[in-house]
XYZ file of C-alpha atoms in Angstrom:
730
model
C 22.019 14.946 -16.312
C 18.651 14.885 -18.280
C 15.468 16.137 -16.787
C 14.160 12.525 -16.484
C 16.982 11.299 -14.868
C 16.799 14.149 -12.315
C 13.022 13.228 -11.717
C 14.160 9.857 -10.958
C 16.290 10.779 -8.073
C 13.571 13.519 -6.913
C 12.132 12.783 -3.722
C 14.887 10.058 -2.609
C 16.738 10.514 0.792
C 20.251 10.903 0.913
C 20.896 7.021 1.459
C 18.568 6.178 -1.395
C 19.994 8.355 -3.527
C 23.510 6.755 -2.929
C 22.197 3.534 -3.536
C 20.576 4.746 -6.588
C 23.713 6.397 -8.209
C 26.032 3.424 -7.433
C 26.224 1.519 -10.578
C 29.653 0.060 -10.982
C 31.116 -3.054 -9.409
C 29.653 -4.620 -6.499
C 27.196 -3.053 -4.380
C 25.772 -4.098 -1.086
C 22.674 -2.163 0.349
C 21.834 -2.940 3.975
C 18.205 -2.096 4.031
C 16.202 -2.260 7.512
C 12.326 -2.760 7.636
C 10.289 -0.001 6.211
C 13.271 1.886 5.009
C 12.053 2.002 1.298
C 14.264 -0.781 -0.291
C 12.206 -1.356 -3.284
C 12.025 2.298 -3.952
C 15.969 2.358 -3.734
C 16.536 -0.356 -6.039
C 13.820 0.244 -8.758
C 15.161 3.909 -8.826
C 18.591 2.591 -8.988
C 17.664 0.607 -12.132
C 15.473 3.112 -13.756
C 18.328 5.615 -13.264
C 20.819 3.327 -14.919
C 18.955 2.760 -17.574
C 17.957 6.462 -18.149
C 21.731 7.508 -17.998
C 22.921 4.708 -20.356
C 24.648 2.925 -17.872
C 22.575 -0.135 -17.904
C 21.035 -1.838 -20.806
C 17.549 -2.740 -19.879
C 17.328 -5.928 -22.029
C 20.641 -7.083 -20.258
C 19.680 -6.125 -16.678
C 17.984 -9.036 -14.378
C 16.190 -8.190 -11.044
C 15.673 -11.212 -8.818
C 13.458 -11.675 -5.584
C 11.923 -14.300 -3.963
C 7.997 -14.242 -4.644
C 6.153 -13.825 -7.514
C 4.168 -11.161 -6.083
C 7.469 -9.136 -5.161
C 8.764 -9.600 -8.926
C 5.182 -8.316 -10.032
C 5.085 -5.240 -7.819
C 8.991 -4.712 -9.224
C 8.126 -4.782 -12.775
C 4.957 -2.353 -12.343
C 7.371 0.196 -10.464
C 9.989 -0.272 -13.413
C 7.398 0.506 -15.936
C 6.057 3.504 -14.283
C 9.613 4.785 -14.198
C 10.197 4.105 -17.967
C 12.701 1.245 -17.380
C 10.850 -1.058 -20.047
C 12.934 -4.312 -20.702
C 14.219 -4.874 -17.658
C 13.460 -8.749 -16.316
C 12.338 -8.978 -12.779
C 11.960 -12.448 -11.866
C 12.274 -15.192 -8.931
C 15.120 -17.174 -9.015
C 13.211 -20.183 -10.073
C 11.345 -18.325 -12.969
C 14.575 -17.100 -14.285
C 16.096 -20.373 -14.303
C 12.940 -22.213 -15.697
C 12.751 -19.850 -18.708
C 16.306 -20.576 -19.334
C 15.765 -24.397 -18.787
C 13.086 -24.294 -21.306
C 15.143 -22.530 -23.689
C 18.214 -24.561 -23.465
C 17.253 -27.766 -22.940
C 16.717 -29.096 -26.669
C 20.562 -28.067 -27.118
C 22.101 -29.394 -23.706
C 19.911 -32.485 -23.180
C 17.526 -33.107 -26.149
C 13.982 -34.125 -26.261
C 11.045 -32.398 -24.537
C 11.454 -30.745 -21.045
C 9.998 -32.823 -18.496
C 6.855 -31.923 -16.555
C 7.028 -29.547 -13.548
C 5.708 -30.775 -10.270
C 3.719 -28.237 -8.405
C 3.441 -30.464 -5.280
C 5.745 -33.394 -3.806
C 3.178 -34.941 -1.456
C 1.605 -37.413 -3.824
C 4.906 -38.694 -5.120
C 6.348 -38.935 -1.511
C 3.331 -41.088 -1.069
C 4.207 -43.499 -3.763
C 7.847 -43.520 -2.889
C 6.507 -44.279 1.014
C 4.594 -47.415 -0.765
C 7.253 -48.661 -2.675
C 9.194 -48.830 0.874
C 6.301 -50.347 2.413
C 6.118 -47.392 4.773
C 2.725 -45.580 5.527
C 2.542 -42.239 6.994
C -0.218 -39.389 7.021
C -0.491 -36.547 4.860
C 0.716 -33.937 7.553
C 3.870 -35.916 7.819
C 4.449 -36.074 4.285
C 4.154 -32.442 4.063
C 7.044 -32.098 6.830
C 8.893 -34.659 4.725
C 8.483 -32.673 1.340
C 10.007 -29.598 3.436
C 12.912 -31.776 4.543
C 13.817 -32.749 1.063
C 13.426 -29.178 -0.158
C 15.968 -28.329 2.421
C 18.312 -31.045 1.496
C 18.221 -30.037 -2.145
C 18.695 -26.255 -1.879
C 21.523 -27.192 0.549
C 22.902 -29.270 -2.402
C 22.868 -32.712 -0.633
C 21.974 -35.891 -2.139
C 20.175 -38.714 -0.650
C 23.574 -40.382 -0.238
C 25.016 -37.276 1.649
C 21.823 -36.329 3.517
C 22.116 -38.441 6.954
C 25.484 -36.905 7.605
C 24.301 -33.170 6.679
C 20.944 -33.607 8.334
C 22.671 -34.436 11.796
C 21.204 -32.351 14.681
C 18.090 -31.480 12.720
C 14.843 -31.969 14.067
C 13.235 -34.919 12.001
C 9.569 -35.108 10.938
C 7.512 -37.122 13.505
C 8.160 -40.729 13.427
C 11.346 -40.490 11.234
C 15.110 -40.519 11.495
C 17.689 -39.160 9.100
C 18.561 -42.655 7.518
C 14.772 -43.243 6.938
C 14.322 -39.767 5.239
C 17.356 -40.574 3.074
C 15.758 -43.725 1.963
C 12.557 -41.934 1.211
C 14.392 -39.117 -0.600
C 16.071 -41.619 -2.829
C 12.703 -43.190 -3.352
C 11.040 -40.144 -4.498
C 13.975 -39.245 -6.894
C 13.251 -42.596 -8.213
C 9.717 -41.960 -8.726
C 10.387 -38.699 -10.547
C 12.659 -40.258 -12.991
C 10.326 -43.112 -13.755
C 7.480 -40.571 -14.378
C 9.978 -37.952 -16.271
C 8.944 -35.217 -13.778
C 11.121 -32.580 -12.277
C 10.451 -30.317 -9.273
C 11.357 -26.906 -8.589
C 14.687 -27.638 -6.946
C 15.653 -29.704 -9.926
C 14.892 -26.618 -12.189
C 17.935 -24.824 -10.197
C 20.032 -28.122 -9.939
C 19.767 -28.776 -13.520
C 20.599 -25.299 -14.704
C 23.807 -25.321 -12.389
C 24.945 -28.455 -14.069
C 24.368 -26.979 -17.572
C 26.151 -23.749 -16.748
C 29.163 -26.009 -15.273
C 29.301 -28.399 -18.244
C 28.359 -26.314 -21.137
C 30.554 -23.360 -21.655
C 28.676 -22.413 -24.855
C 25.517 -22.266 -22.881
C 27.079 -20.372 -19.963
C 28.607 -17.988 -22.505
C 25.273 -17.091 -24.238
C 23.396 -16.405 -20.853
C 26.467 -14.421 -19.516
C 26.174 -12.249 -22.766
C 22.358 -11.928 -22.212
C 22.815 -10.784 -18.489
C 25.390 -8.197 -17.578
C 23.844 -6.834 -14.562
C 22.117 -8.606 -11.658
C 20.243 -7.011 -8.774
C 19.259 -9.468 -5.899
C 16.542 -8.239 -3.462
C 16.110 -10.259 0.025
C 19.760 -11.355 -0.163
C 19.435 -12.599 3.510
C 17.282 -15.249 1.966
C 19.472 -17.229 -0.551
C 20.120 -20.868 -0.250
C 23.409 -22.333 -1.025
C 21.801 -23.654 -4.297
C 20.542 -20.184 -5.358
C 24.026 -18.595 -4.419
C 25.819 -21.325 -6.518
C 23.409 -20.411 -9.597
C 24.023 -16.659 -9.078
C 27.876 -17.319 -9.117
C 27.597 -19.238 -12.401
C 25.309 -16.549 -14.074
C 28.168 -13.929 -12.950
C 30.681 -16.001 -14.442
C 33.317 -14.194 -12.537
C 32.068 -10.770 -13.170
C 31.237 -8.265 -10.366
C 28.265 -6.295 -11.687
C 26.163 -7.349 -8.707
C 24.010 -5.259 -6.322
C 22.389 -6.985 -3.324
C 19.716 -5.908 -0.983
C 19.180 -7.593 2.416
C 18.926 -7.198 6.086
C 20.368 -9.923 8.154
C 17.908 -9.180 11.074
C 15.104 -10.383 8.979
C 16.620 -13.955 8.219
C 13.576 -16.049 9.430
C 13.700 -18.981 6.744
C 16.928 -20.902 7.869
C 14.642 -24.156 8.269
C 14.224 -23.924 4.574
C 17.905 -23.744 3.876
C 18.290 -19.888 3.670
C 21.357 -18.340 5.225
C 22.331 -14.671 5.979
C 25.978 -15.570 5.732
C 26.321 -14.719 2.158
C 25.109 -11.091 3.120
C 27.335 -11.033 6.054
C 30.484 -12.425 4.030
C 29.492 -9.954 1.033
C 32.544 -7.623 1.774
C 34.887 -10.261 2.457
C 34.066 -11.667 -0.912
C 34.188 -8.127 -2.600
C 36.550 -6.126 -0.566
C 36.083 -3.201 -2.681
C 32.352 -3.392 -2.808
C 30.062 0.217 -2.264
C 28.221 -0.121 1.012
C 24.961 1.777 1.493
C 22.669 1.512 4.642
C 19.222 2.470 4.791
C 18.035 3.189 8.338
C 15.164 5.907 7.966
C 12.139 4.015 8.749
C 9.111 5.412 6.524
C 6.623 2.939 7.972
C 6.321 2.883 11.655
C 5.977 5.330 14.294
C 8.911 6.127 16.801
C 7.437 4.254 19.459
C 7.195 1.007 17.411
C 10.801 1.606 15.970
C 12.011 1.948 19.418
C 10.678 -1.382 20.380
C 11.955 -3.232 17.350
C 15.422 -1.671 18.106
C 15.657 -2.771 21.811
C 14.471 -6.313 20.771
C 17.542 -6.483 18.427
C 19.881 -4.507 20.780
C 19.386 -7.065 23.684
C 20.985 -9.777 21.484
C 23.795 -7.602 19.787
C 25.447 -7.251 23.286
C 26.170 -10.924 23.529
C 28.025 -11.041 20.049
C 27.693 -14.698 19.772
C 29.593 -16.125 16.787
C 27.324 -16.481 13.512
C 26.980 -19.905 11.827
C 27.874 -20.067 8.301
C 26.493 -22.184 5.398
C 29.551 -24.798 5.599
C 28.681 -25.276 9.372
C 31.895 -23.290 10.532
C 31.085 -20.323 12.853
C 32.826 -16.806 12.799
C 32.220 -13.581 14.420
C 29.480 -11.406 12.981
C 31.117 -8.230 11.016
C 30.804 -4.915 12.735
C 29.550 -3.569 9.428
C 26.665 -6.204 9.176
C 25.442 -5.812 12.742
C 21.606 -4.962 13.241
C 20.673 -1.607 11.706
C 19.358 0.743 14.262
C 16.196 2.420 12.512
C 15.116 5.937 12.620
C 11.413 6.770 12.515
C 10.663 9.362 10.051
C 6.984 9.630 11.189
C 5.070 11.567 13.957
C 4.711 9.952 17.427
C 1.811 7.555 17.825
C 0.365 5.665 20.592
C 2.499 3.503 22.706
C 2.584 -0.223 21.957
C -0.150 -1.953 23.944
C 0.934 -5.162 26.226
C -1.834 -7.426 27.353
C -1.811 -10.579 29.864
C -4.844 -12.799 29.269
C -5.716 -15.848 31.278
C -6.015 -18.477 28.512
C -6.152 -18.565 24.580
C -9.884 -18.249 24.549
C -9.921 -14.956 26.708
C -6.927 -13.640 24.495
C -9.150 -14.209 21.418
C -11.849 -12.513 22.827
C -9.618 -9.409 24.036
C -8.232 -9.176 20.361
C -11.909 -9.021 18.828
C -12.738 -6.395 21.258
C -9.717 -4.256 20.370
C -10.392 -4.640 16.754
C -14.175 -3.602 17.195
C -12.715 -0.415 18.631
C -10.017 -0.090 16.072
C -12.959 -0.164 13.437
C -15.155 2.053 15.151
C -12.271 4.727 15.341
C -12.143 4.500 11.224
C -9.153 2.024 10.887
C -10.278 -0.186 7.876
C -10.369 -3.948 8.361
C -7.856 -4.681 5.744
C -5.424 -2.591 7.515
C -5.538 -4.663 10.758
C -3.697 -7.833 11.152
C -3.370 -10.565 13.953
C -0.116 -12.509 13.999
C 0.683 -15.785 15.406
C 3.601 -18.202 15.552
C 1.609 -21.476 14.687
C -1.308 -22.044 12.205
C -2.977 -23.975 15.056
C -3.381 -20.651 16.976
C -5.928 -19.471 14.248
C -8.928 -21.458 15.563
C -9.579 -19.707 18.345
C -9.145 -16.404 16.689
C -11.503 -17.369 13.995
C -14.127 -18.310 16.534
C -13.922 -14.950 18.179
C -14.115 -12.969 15.081
C -17.028 -14.854 13.985
C -18.703 -14.299 17.117
C -18.022 -10.541 16.990
C -19.180 -10.203 13.600
C -15.417 -9.522 12.150
C -14.847 -10.253 8.588
C -11.334 -11.876 8.313
C -9.109 -13.559 5.740
C -6.797 -16.415 6.740
C -3.534 -15.851 4.785
C -1.323 -18.616 4.048
C -3.748 -21.289 2.701
C -4.737 -21.942 -0.885
C -3.702 -19.271 -3.379
C -6.421 -16.822 -4.155
C -6.456 -17.594 -7.639
C -6.577 -21.322 -7.325
C -9.713 -21.345 -5.110
C -12.495 -22.961 -6.987
C -15.040 -20.133 -6.546
C -12.603 -17.629 -7.798
C -12.011 -19.540 -10.928
C -15.615 -20.239 -11.354
C -16.093 -16.486 -10.856
C -13.555 -15.351 -13.435
C -15.192 -17.909 -16.011
C -18.588 -16.530 -15.469
C -17.509 -12.797 -15.577
C -15.554 -13.670 -18.768
C -18.888 -15.208 -20.457
C -20.787 -12.014 -19.162
C -18.531 -9.647 -20.732
C -19.352 -10.981 -24.140
C -22.724 -9.726 -23.738
C -22.408 -6.636 -21.739
C -20.346 -4.283 -23.699
C -22.898 -1.544 -22.937
C -21.929 -1.853 -19.206
C -19.408 0.764 -18.297
C -17.849 2.663 -15.444
C -19.940 2.858 -12.384
C -22.475 0.087 -13.764
C -19.822 -2.589 -13.602
C -19.604 -3.317 -10.081
C -23.410 -3.828 -9.919
C -23.093 -6.538 -13.022
C -20.427 -8.153 -11.093
C -22.475 -8.620 -7.997
C -25.515 -9.961 -10.380
C -22.931 -12.503 -11.905
C -21.444 -13.779 -8.746
C -24.712 -14.057 -6.981
C -24.976 -17.408 -8.440
C -21.934 -18.658 -6.877
C -23.158 -17.459 -3.426
C -22.423 -13.906 -3.156
C -24.397 -11.657 -1.123
C -23.875 -8.246 -0.043
C -24.168 -9.149 3.482
C -21.383 -11.442 4.571
C -22.526 -14.795 6.308
C -22.438 -14.987 10.151
C -20.316 -18.267 10.186
C -16.851 -19.165 9.911
C -15.083 -21.766 8.008
C -15.617 -22.629 4.180
C -18.749 -20.773 3.619
C -17.388 -17.478 5.054
C -13.953 -18.251 3.149
C -15.808 -18.477 -0.196
C -17.960 -15.127 0.284
C -14.554 -13.383 1.403
C -13.175 -14.608 -2.044
C -16.194 -13.305 -4.254
C -16.306 -10.368 -2.241
C -12.390 -9.278 -3.032
C -13.539 -9.613 -6.731
C -16.361 -7.253 -6.213
C -14.186 -4.650 -4.223
C -11.624 -5.038 -7.098
C -14.550 -4.141 -9.807
C -15.435 -1.179 -7.585
C -11.633 0.287 -7.075
C -11.033 -0.036 -10.852
C -14.455 1.410 -11.907
C -13.464 4.392 -9.426
C -10.028 5.053 -10.837
C -10.572 4.228 -14.648
C -13.811 6.283 -14.959
C -16.529 5.745 -17.703
C -14.195 3.662 -20.142
C -13.803 0.825 -17.775
C -15.737 -2.453 -18.783
C -16.345 -6.024 -17.640
C -13.790 -7.122 -20.454
C -11.176 -4.735 -18.888
C -11.978 -6.277 -15.343
C -11.365 -9.942 -16.823
C -8.331 -8.609 -18.331
C -7.019 -7.149 -15.207
C -7.864 -10.316 -13.550
C -5.799 -12.878 -15.922
C -2.976 -10.274 -15.388
C -3.223 -10.566 -11.619
C -3.578 -14.463 -12.011
C -0.695 -14.803 -14.087
C 1.691 -13.064 -11.460
C -0.421 -14.321 -8.409
C -1.180 -10.916 -7.349
C -4.411 -11.160 -5.426
C -6.786 -8.461 -4.820
C -7.272 -7.092 -1.024
C -9.946 -9.292 0.676
C -12.035 -7.145 2.794
C -11.528 -8.232 6.254
C -8.841 -8.186 8.991
C -5.831 -10.410 8.234
C -4.978 -13.508 10.420
C -1.683 -14.827 9.373
C 1.488 -16.628 10.917
C 4.490 -14.335 11.429
C 6.505 -16.414 8.485
C 3.668 -15.337 6.053
C 3.329 -12.031 6.954
C 7.098 -11.115 5.807
C 7.199 -8.179 3.201
C 3.876 -6.901 4.151
C 2.425 -4.227 6.547
C -0.446 -2.953 8.256
C -1.778 0.146 10.176
C -2.704 -2.152 13.329
C -0.848 -5.341 14.346
C -1.515 -7.600 17.043
C 1.106 -10.094 18.100
C -0.449 -13.078 19.946
C 0.553 -16.153 21.931
C 3.803 -14.304 23.140
C 4.434 -17.157 25.775
C 7.367 -19.295 26.104
C 6.872 -22.376 24.139
C 5.483 -20.320 21.278
C 7.773 -17.524 21.264
C 10.457 -18.755 21.224
C 8.978 -21.946 20.063
C 9.536 -25.092 22.409
C 11.704 -26.899 19.646
C 14.224 -24.020 19.276
C 16.786 -25.660 21.419
C 19.936 -24.024 20.308
C 21.288 -20.459 20.315
C 20.834 -20.018 16.693
C 17.253 -21.458 16.836
C 16.465 -18.674 19.522
C 18.254 -15.814 17.554
C 16.047 -16.816 14.704
C 12.941 -16.666 16.790
C 13.962 -13.299 18.221
C 14.434 -12.254 14.367
C 10.845 -13.563 13.800
C 9.326 -11.309 16.379
C 11.004 -8.336 15.074
C 9.633 -8.992 11.826
C 6.330 -9.129 13.543
C 6.723 -5.745 15.256
C 8.063 -3.975 12.195
C 4.918 -4.945 10.260
C 2.946 -2.294 12.141
C 2.658 1.249 10.985
C 0.622 2.903 13.806
C -0.739 0.624 16.397
C 0.784 -2.452 18.129
C -0.582 -4.899 20.575
C 1.353 -7.615 22.085
C -0.461 -10.230 24.118
C 0.188 -13.667 26.031
C -1.687 -16.008 28.063
C -1.117 -17.783 31.295
C -3.081 -20.993 30.382
C -3.915 -22.702 27.122
C -7.466 -23.728 27.763
C -10.319 -22.324 29.960
C -9.849 -23.172 33.511
C -6.247 -24.334 33.055
C -3.594 -24.241 35.254
C -1.517 -21.067 34.970
C 1.779 -22.668 34.073
C 2.639 -20.558 30.979
C 5.211 -17.472 31.308
C 5.487 -14.574 29.176
C 8.285 -14.838 26.469
C 12.018 -13.974 27.443
C 11.882 -11.506 24.645
C 9.331 -9.225 26.487
C 11.591 -8.799 29.408
C 13.676 -5.978 27.358
C 10.084 -4.762 25.735
C 7.501 -4.482 28.448
C 7.909 -1.632 30.683
C 6.389 -3.704 33.619
C 8.282 -6.792 33.119
C 10.028 -6.078 36.279
C 6.968 -5.687 38.137
C 5.440 -8.797 36.657
C 8.463 -10.994 37.623
C 8.064 -9.668 41.239
C 4.093 -10.094 41.349
C 3.533 -13.736 39.882
C 0.433 -14.419 41.919
C -0.967 -11.015 41.260
C -0.396 -11.575 37.591
C -2.579 -14.724 37.474
C -5.463 -12.733 38.594
C -6.136 -10.317 35.506
C -7.004 -10.939 32.111
C -6.679 -8.484 29.030
C -4.477 -5.958 31.121
C -3.796 -3.249 28.903
C -0.770 -0.950 29.092
C 0.450 1.578 28.614
C -1.445 3.752 26.375
C -4.783 1.805 26.899
C -8.272 3.124 26.350
C -11.869 2.099 25.839
C -13.063 -1.271 25.564
C -10.800 -3.956 26.784
C -9.656 -3.240 30.127
C -11.708 -6.187 31.548
C -10.416 -8.344 28.431
C -13.694 -9.999 27.858
C -14.785 -13.356 28.769
C -12.768 -14.991 31.969
C -11.719 -11.364 33.313
C -10.753 -11.480 36.765
C -11.201 -15.522 37.121
C -9.927 -16.913 40.473
C -7.171 -19.353 40.691
C -8.613 -23.124 40.924
C -7.977 -25.142 43.709
C -6.156 -28.418 43.255
C -8.227 -31.028 42.188
C -7.535 -34.831 42.622
C -8.215 -37.782 40.160
C -11.333 -39.681 40.993
C -9.627 -42.720 40.148
C -5.852 -42.712 41.441
C -6.169 -39.372 43.767
C -3.240 -37.900 41.887
C -3.375 -33.878 41.727
C -4.784 -33.135 38.262
C -2.374 -30.610 36.023
C -4.263 -29.756 32.844
C -7.524 -28.322 32.072
C -8.640 -31.348 30.086
C -7.933 -33.410 33.072
C -9.869 -31.261 35.487
C -12.995 -31.120 33.196
C -13.132 -34.898 33.219
C -12.152 -35.187 36.846
C -9.446 -37.928 36.115
C -5.792 -38.260 34.611
C -5.827 -38.543 30.901
C -4.302 -42.051 31.413
C -6.649 -43.359 33.692
C -9.508 -45.637 32.524
C -12.822 -43.411 31.766
C -15.720 -43.957 33.648
C -18.614 -42.918 31.265
C -20.865 -44.704 28.973
C -19.014 -45.009 25.808
C -22.454 -44.908 23.938
C -23.557 -41.747 25.710
C -20.202 -40.320 24.441
C -20.812 -41.278 20.806
C -24.157 -39.995 20.891
C -23.142 -36.625 22.251
C -20.316 -36.417 19.176
C -23.070 -37.339 16.816
C -25.418 -34.710 18.024
C -22.572 -31.903 18.068
C -21.678 -33.027 14.729
C -25.250 -32.447 13.426
C -25.595 -29.363 15.267
C -22.213 -27.873 14.001
C -23.108 -28.857 10.371
C -26.453 -27.047 10.770
C -24.852 -23.929 12.160
C -22.040 -23.912 9.468
C -19.513 -23.918 12.260
C -16.699 -26.018 13.395
C -17.552 -28.727 15.968
C -15.170 -27.656 18.510
C -16.928 -24.067 18.807
C -19.972 -26.241 20.349
C -18.144 -28.146 22.873
C -14.732 -29.740 22.907
C -14.057 -33.346 23.248
C -12.851 -32.633 26.806
C -16.119 -30.983 27.590
C -18.056 -33.860 26.033
C -16.047 -36.281 27.935
C -16.795 -34.369 31.207
C -20.551 -34.141 30.310
C -20.580 -37.909 29.976
C -18.608 -38.623 33.224
C -20.928 -36.294 35.166
C -24.048 -37.195 33.494
C -25.930 -34.117 34.625
C -29.632 -34.426 35.621
C -30.486 -30.527 35.736
C -29.374 -27.250 34.317
C -27.887 -26.432 37.260
C -25.640 -29.684 37.302
C -24.655 -29.127 33.583
C -23.530 -25.392 34.454
C -21.052 -26.797 36.807
C -19.051 -28.490 34.285
C -15.799 -26.588 32.946
C -16.518 -25.427 29.225
C -20.398 -25.082 29.551
C -21.287 -21.351 30.329
C -24.644 -19.791 30.670
C -24.739 -18.943 26.896
C -23.969 -22.543 25.926
C -26.369 -23.781 28.622
C -29.141 -21.613 26.931
C -28.298 -22.934 23.183
C -27.820 -26.560 23.993
C -28.481 -27.256 27.542
C -32.051 -28.925 26.841
C -30.450 -31.106 23.883
C -27.675 -32.272 26.214
C -29.769 -33.093 29.155
C -32.235 -34.919 26.770
C -29.326 -37.187 25.467
C -27.739 -37.931 28.867
C -30.891 -38.716 30.678
C -32.520 -40.613 27.727
C -35.261 -38.546 26.985
C -36.403 -38.093 23.512
C -36.604 -34.928 21.739
C -39.877 -33.608 21.022
């Protein structure tokens, strides 16, 4: 063994070393969260290259995101494994398609479509069907599921039996739209990302010479996140292999959270059935999280393992989970840390305020904002959190929106930096960040963050990320660093979608947090109907929700906070229940089940390991239960917060002046735009309706309306009373 190859293995634990040295035949690496799987597989490739077992130019590593592929390429370069290809399935297939298209099909390669929505809208118009943009996005996802499941428009309806359809659509309607979408693409000579894989499958199946050429090019395959492969990706991989067994797969069935997109863990679970002689390696040493967090994750999965329910396969049949593929029990390698905190809040607004208070405390303790994340089940939960962060002066980034390098301000910023670099060759080292700030000032950058949420704040955060990257590179690269170097770094990152870190806490959905980690993580909205989600009505769906929560828990390194609410809106009826998953996690679950009434009294209850701010939980702490309120029109007991605000059932006719209500809405819009904040932050629609219904004559009458607190009375009371009572503003 050479010194260099010994260096590659140095620092690996026993299981990682076993994975790194298993180079012949099929290999399956079961890697739990935080166990260093990327380290294991990159060292495996590098060791194979260094010892001569692998030809780097004939080795292909496959993963699922461009960012993960870019990270893998960087690590392989650092380990001396030059020439190894690390790509996504789509990137590898597209490269092959572009090369072989003239030979297999002839002519120019069709243009690739990034987004399906516009073509789906055209297909809907041809069918004389109208639908909104949100529904079109859902339909795009459904068609993607069909294509990666290798279903055609003709076979879709039967295959989709039992699937939840986009709102207003049935399976036959989706099938017709699917066919119309394919017709639009054909008419315009376009292909989408799924077509890239489908066409390559067709070429490999019908063109033996091309198949032989590709198989000669790539002899060794390594597939990361194997639990997320779709039937289409698996079919393409089989054709690339062509019956050979030089395949290493890495995955964790407990992190399968994309079944709705067509991904299935069955290929991972059945790997040893397909390859009986496969080498199996289990990575269970968790280097990411404290023992307290790892214990919580283990208990969540152990609760389900006891039931041993059959697992569905890609063909719809069910079979028992192989014992070798049962959930891995992780072993933390870190020192002990604080116990996870469980918090019960009266409503969503109170929960958001409680989270903001805890974040402020963490920041005061020295945890960097970029190392804090708040994760939620649905994107709609972010509004209250964004408002609470803005009110508390906490910078944040909303993950899962537009790609960083696609944002207008980022593109314009890079263009201006490129222009400035031509005349700033004498600006080097520590002078570069100052020049960057000067250049970006014309686009709206300032040293102080704007004290508003929405587009203005997001734009500043993007520009600030460019400044922060310049400061980081100037610090690490020293006096030789120039603006030209910064632009080159940005171009390389844009090509691989490797966005710089945006300073601020992260707000993200649980799905978009996969593959990431932070020092402190808040898991919010852990109530029945949100976790598990309300439309999870089969055991398979519930199991996926459990895995999603597992992924959320295992994102945390040091601190973990779990919270839920008893009602949605302020003053709403406490009808929500904590998630069933908390029963095996929350040390006070038994007490909670036996004390329902007392549970409704508190808000922001921290336990165990709680300290500092947050015991009261902020606004709404200790709020008493509301007495039954009856509809002023029909006399029925009102159930929701919105109904109690207005004093009537939502389906009873309104008793307010429509003109007054419209005037209030117009005032709210003007006021929100002037303050650069969402309109609902000033008053919700339900509160405006309640104001119009009650027509308050004085500040005390206005204050009695739910949704109008003393702070809002002070800010907006005079304007509202003038509108209601017809008094012109001064």
